[in-house]
Each structure stands twice: as C-alpha cells, then as structure tokens.
C-alpha cells in the first residue's frame, strides 16, 4: 500500500509507476483505492464511474479499469457536501458529517468486498491511501488508509514530498500519530520530487532511518513535464499556473499568422474532468490557458466551457464574473465549444427538478437550440463518436471518428433546427446509435456530452487544423501523437521510479507467486 504524509505528495503517480513496474515483471497487477475524492472521473467499459487516477493506474497495469478498483468516489458539490458514488453508481448525496457517521458501518463492507474480488483475480493488488493516515480527527471513520491496510494485510510504503518542504517533519509526525500496530505496517519511506544535490539530502535520510527505525526505500527525482492525469485541481494549478495567468500578448503569441492557436478554458469553481484538455496543451502549436476573468478571453481564438459538477451554480458564477457577457460579446469572432455541463450552458435552459445538483433553473447563453433537465439516473459509458457532417467548424474534414466517454445527469432535448454534432454508440449496451451534441448553423459553436475527444490524435489534429483555418492562421503540421507518447510517458515514469527505489526491499515485503 502506498500512503502519503499529505495530499498531492505523489501517491497516485507512484502507484501507477509500481503497477507498470510489476506488470513488466510478468505479474497480473491491479490498483485499488477504497475511497477517492475528485471531480476528475472516468467511465469503465461496463458503464460505471471511477476516479481518473485509478483509470490511469489500470492503464499502467495493462488492464481494463473496473469499479472495484475505486469502490467509493466522492464528488464535492459544496464545501460541506458531496455526491457519493458506490461501486460505480450514484448512492446518496450526503453532508460531510453524515458521510463520516455512515461510512464505516455501511460502506466499509462494500469496500472490502471489492478488494477481495480483485485479490482473487490478480497476483498483486497495489493499494493507494488518501491524504494522510494520521488525521486524528477523522481516524475513527477512515476507511481508506490504515483500516484498509489492515483488512488487506498490506505492507505500507510512506511517501513524503520534499518539493513542498517539511518532508522530514511530516514523516516523523505521521509515524508518531499512528498506533503501534499501525506503525508496524509502515515498512519503509520514500522521498519524492527531489531536486538538487543528493549528497545534501543524505544526512537527513540517515537521521530519519535512525529515528523511524525503517529504511528509506529510495529518493525519486522530480520528473518535469510528466503529462499524466492529475487527480484534482491542486494538480491543475501546478501544471498550468494560477487562473490569472493568460498572458498571450506579453508572450508575443499574438504576432503573425504562424502564431500559436490560443485556447481559453473557463475554470469553473466546480470544474470537472479537466484532463479533457491535457492532449491539447501538449500540442506545440497551442497556447492553452485556464481563465477566470472576462479580459482573458480578449485574445483567445477558441473559448471552451468544460464539464461542471454543479452546472447551474457554475453558470451563475459565469454570469456574476462577467464571463457570460464576454462570451456573448465574442460569439461572432471566436470559436466556442462546450463539453458536457459546458454544452448545457450554451443552450436555452437547464433545470434540476429533483435537486440532483442542488436544484433550480437557469436560462443559458442561448447559443444552441437545446434544453436540459437533470435526471435521477446518471449516464456513464465509453463511446465511439462519428461526426454527423463531414465538417468541423464549418470546414470540411476527412477525420470524423473519435473515442471518448459520457458521464452526465442531464437529458437534453434538441429543438427544431438543432443539428446534432455526433452519432454515438455506447460500448457496453450494443450498437444502437444515439444523437449527441448540437452545433450552430455555421458550425463555429458546438457542444457535446463526450469527454476525452481530444485524446484521439486524428480528431484533435483535425480540430486544430480547422480552427486555424477559421481564425486565419497558417497551417501547422507539427503535431504530437499522444497515444504513443502516453505509453512512452508511463514507461518513462516506471523507468525512473524503478531506478530510484530499492525494488528488492519492496519485493521482500510481499508474497509474490513463484
């Protein structure tokens, strides 16, 4: 089990690395995280919902992701409440207090059931903790750290992030706050994200080994530009900087027709599935920024309204911030797209009669002839998508196919004159074609429920080619092939972690098959 001294110390990425390392050694490996809190989720092949990090870890292990790998997913709806996903489906909406009262009695048996199903099918299960195992105010109800470690009889590796500072104190403090039997499960520690001269770190490691009476299993160097899925918005800001940093003019990226295509992603307070745009950000011909101020749209070529966990609440924020007015002001000379909740906002109305996202009704931006009503049942599905027309942004394109996934509560009605964007086929329930999305008459404004579109190399390249044409920019043939690059990135991660860790020590902790 990979535990951390705090959130965002690198547990998810190190777990992914270990999945790939052990997979390459010939073992059947599966990841597992009892409880995840994130608005970044993924759909499994059987139409269920899990945290994005576990989907990445399954990919690193070379297997399909299943709901058992993340039996509980918490999707925050406010500072004090969340939607609870249990084994891939909506269970309840609870306040923080209600959840902490119920989870050990009601949910932990379900968690253990999921773990045992994985353990029966795989040689090795690599568990991931959440936050810190030493949150003493929450420990009685904690089902993801030491209680889960005991249920799985797991040897534990404790990770500290030295890039954030205080690594030695956090290691010592974590061990001091654990009970004796819990401390005995911690077999070693790792210093993560180190930069600098290792000789300067060595005296501290020696002292920590004496104080903690466990070995340092390795020092993992900081890996720049890793480009793999982040679990939450802490990772978003670390990758893209603050939301106030759209400085296209100052960077000189507005000069000439050979300049980069400037893409502005609206950073909603309840932004979800921001990994939709990682592949776009990796393209050398793109300058991508997450924005929260109207003036940041001034120099954008493409404005994107992304997914939202609280569509009505985020739309009200969009209006209050002045961004809604700015989008309408730019609708004649920009390209505007919406993904999932963003598409709903581009429509005429959004209603939530059952209070699934807090209730209420709004009038949208009115840029697409659609109305949306939030239903009680969530759609989660991996899909194949085909453009209904042989054009994108009103420009012909030979690339009409894409892959992605749906995760949404909204049911959208398409009014007279609405032109669907895609024809979808859901992987888990046969070959019935479904109309999805909508587009304006000139094709320059469109929306879809499909997440992950831009991970498809050919579709993304077609998107960029046509966007450049519409914006009067020169063609740019310098494209990234993310599918192949992603495999390289996972292997690069595994290579660096394997070289940094004493894998023989970790191997001694676990009962591997002969």
Short mmCIF file of C-alpha atoms in Angstrom, two decimals, residues 337-340 343 383-389 391-392 397 399-406 414 418-425 432-439 446-454 456 459-460 463:
data_model
loop_
_atom_site.label_atom_id
_atom_site.label_comp_id
_atom_site.label_asym_id
_atom_site.label_seq_id
_atom_site.Cartn_x
_atom_site.Cartn_y
_atom_site.Cartn_z
CA UNK A 337 -17.38 24.89 -27.70
CA UNK A 338 -18.95 23.24 -24.67
CA UNK A 339 -18.20 19.85 -23.13
CA UNK A 340 -20.95 18.20 -21.03
CA UNK A 343 -22.69 22.35 -23.59
CA UNK A 383 -18.46 5.60 -26.59
CA UNK A 384 -17.41 5.75 -30.19
CA UNK A 385 -18.37 9.02 -31.86
CA UNK A 386 -18.80 9.96 -35.51
CA UNK A 387 -19.43 13.49 -36.77
CA UNK A 388 -22.86 13.73 -38.38
CA UNK A 389 -21.43 16.03 -41.05
CA UNK A 391 -17.06 19.14 -41.43
CA UNK A 392 -15.83 20.73 -38.23
CA UNK A 397 -12.66 17.32 -42.63
CA UNK A 399 -11.48 12.79 -39.87
CA UNK A 400 -14.95 12.10 -38.47
CA UNK A 401 -14.25 9.39 -35.86
CA UNK A 402 -13.34 9.76 -32.20
CA UNK A 403 -13.47 7.84 -28.93
CA UNK A 404 -14.45 9.11 -25.50
CA UNK A 405 -16.84 8.66 -22.62
CA UNK A 406 -20.05 10.10 -21.19
CA UNK A 414 -32.93 19.16 -29.26
CA UNK A 418 -30.79 21.73 -33.91
CA UNK A 419 -28.08 19.90 -35.84
CA UNK A 420 -26.54 17.03 -33.81
CA UNK A 421 -22.75 17.02 -33.67
CA UNK A 422 -22.10 13.30 -33.24
CA UNK A 423 -23.69 9.94 -33.66
CA UNK A 424 -22.67 7.85 -30.64
CA UNK A 425 -22.54 4.15 -29.93
CA UNK A 432 -27.81 1.46 -31.04
CA UNK A 433 -26.94 4.87 -32.49
CA UNK A 434 -27.58 7.92 -30.29
CA UNK A 435 -27.60 11.54 -31.38
CA UNK A 436 -25.32 13.74 -29.31
CA UNK A 437 -24.47 17.39 -29.10
CA UNK A 438 -25.52 20.33 -31.19
CA UNK A 439 -23.90 22.91 -33.46
CA UNK A 446 -20.85 23.42 -30.85
CA UNK A 447 -21.27 21.23 -27.81
CA UNK A 448 -21.12 17.55 -26.89
CA UNK A 449 -21.52 15.24 -23.89
CA UNK A 450 -18.38 13.32 -24.89
CA UNK A 451 -15.31 13.69 -22.67
CA UNK A 452 -11.88 12.63 -23.89
CA UNK A 453 -12.38 13.65 -27.54
CA UNK A 454 -9.03 15.38 -27.74
CA UNK A 456 -7.82 10.92 -30.13
CA UNK A 459 -9.64 14.10 -34.28
CA UNK A 460 -7.51 16.54 -32.27
CA UNK A 463 -9.81 20.16 -34.76
#
